[in-house]
Amino acid sequence: MTKQQLQQLLKDPVNMTPLEHAEVGRMKQAYFSAVANETAAYIEAKETYEEAKAFMDINDPGEREVIMQLLKNVRDGEANMVTIATELEMHFGISA
């Protein structure tokens, strides 16, 4: 099922067949599973960064590089969280 077909089904859920209902449910379950995984990855990245920042020496070039990479991972995770929050609100009416 293409994204366009799914969007059409979601606009008119009354006329869905049982198989289409099951497909939509499966796709929603997969999406929310991906959201949970991405959220867990963001939390882990944030905790790792905070721990490294507390225990590593920012003046050491090697440790500074590690801290900066961890910070980049946190920023990437934050960007993903913003995207997910927007999608949840737009497609599911969930304000995150």
Coordinates of C-alpha atoms in Angstrom, one line a residue:
M1 CA 0.0 0.0 0.0
T2 CA 1.4 3.4 -1.0
K3 CA 1.5 6.4 1.2
Q4 CA -1.0 8.1 -1.0
Q5 CA -3.4 5.1 -0.8
L6 CA -3.0 5.1 3.0
Q7 CA -3.7 8.8 3.3
Q8 CA -6.9 8.3 1.2
L9 CA -8.0 5.5 3.5
L10 CA -7.4 7.6 6.6
K11 CA -9.6 10.4 5.1
D12 CA -12.5 8.0 4.7
P13 CA -12.2 5.2 7.3
V14 CA -15.9 4.4 7.2
N15 CA -15.7 2.7 3.9
M16 CA -12.7 0.6 4.7
T17 CA -12.8 -3.1 4.3
P18 CA -11.7 -5.3 7.3
L19 CA -8.5 -6.0 5.4
E20 CA -7.9 -2.3 5.0
H21 CA -8.6 -1.7 8.7
A22 CA -6.0 -4.3 9.6
E23 CA -3.5 -2.8 7.2
V24 CA -4.0 0.7 8.6
G25 CA -3.7 -0.7 12.2
R26 CA -0.5 -2.6 11.2
M27 CA 1.0 0.6 9.7
K28 CA 0.1 2.6 12.8
Q29 CA 1.7 0.0 15.0
A30 CA 4.9 0.0 13.0
Y31 CA 5.0 3.8 13.1
F32 CA 4.5 4.1 16.8
S33 CA 7.1 1.4 17.3
A34 CA 9.6 3.5 15.3
V35 CA 8.6 6.5 17.4
A36 CA 9.3 4.6 20.6
N37 CA 12.7 3.4 19.3
E38 CA 13.7 6.9 18.1
T39 CA 12.6 8.4 21.5
A40 CA 14.7 5.8 23.4
A41 CA 17.7 6.5 21.1
Y42 CA 17.4 10.3 21.8
I43 CA 17.2 9.7 25.6
E44 CA 20.2 7.5 25.5
A45 CA 22.2 10.0 23.4
K46 CA 21.3 12.8 25.8
E47 CA 22.2 10.8 28.9
T48 CA 25.5 9.7 27.3
Y49 CA 26.4 13.3 26.4
E50 CA 25.6 14.6 29.9
E51 CA 27.7 11.9 31.5
A52 CA 30.6 12.5 29.2
K53 CA 30.4 16.2 29.7
A54 CA 30.6 15.7 33.5
F55 CA 33.6 13.3 33.5
M56 CA 35.6 14.2 30.4
D57 CA 38.1 17.0 30.1
I58 CA 37.0 19.6 27.5
N59 CA 40.6 20.9 27.2
D60 CA 41.9 17.5 26.0
P61 CA 41.6 17.5 22.2
G62 CA 40.7 13.8 22.0
E63 CA 38.0 14.0 24.7
R64 CA 36.7 17.3 23.3
E65 CA 36.2 15.5 19.9
V66 CA 34.2 12.8 21.7
I67 CA 32.1 15.3 23.5
M68 CA 31.4 17.2 20.3
Q69 CA 30.3 14.0 18.5
L70 CA 28.0 13.2 21.4
L71 CA 26.6 16.7 21.2
K72 CA 26.0 16.3 17.5
N73 CA 24.1 13.0 18.2
V74 CA 21.9 14.9 20.7
R75 CA 21.2 17.7 18.2
D76 CA 20.3 15.1 15.5
G77 CA 18.0 13.4 18.0
E78 CA 16.4 16.7 18.9
A79 CA 15.7 17.4 15.2
N80 CA 14.1 13.9 14.9
M81 CA 11.9 14.6 17.9
V82 CA 10.7 17.8 16.4
T83 CA 9.8 16.0 13.2
I84 CA 8.0 13.3 15.1
A85 CA 6.1 15.8 17.2
T86 CA 4.9 17.5 14.1
E87 CA 3.9 14.3 12.5
L88 CA 2.0 13.1 15.6
E89 CA 0.1 16.3 15.8
M90 CA -0.6 16.6 12.1
H91 CA -1.6 12.9 11.4
F92 CA -2.9 11.7 14.8
G93 CA -4.0 14.8 16.6
I94 CA -1.5 14.1 19.4
S95 CA 0.2 17.2 20.8
A96 CA 3.7 16.1 21.8

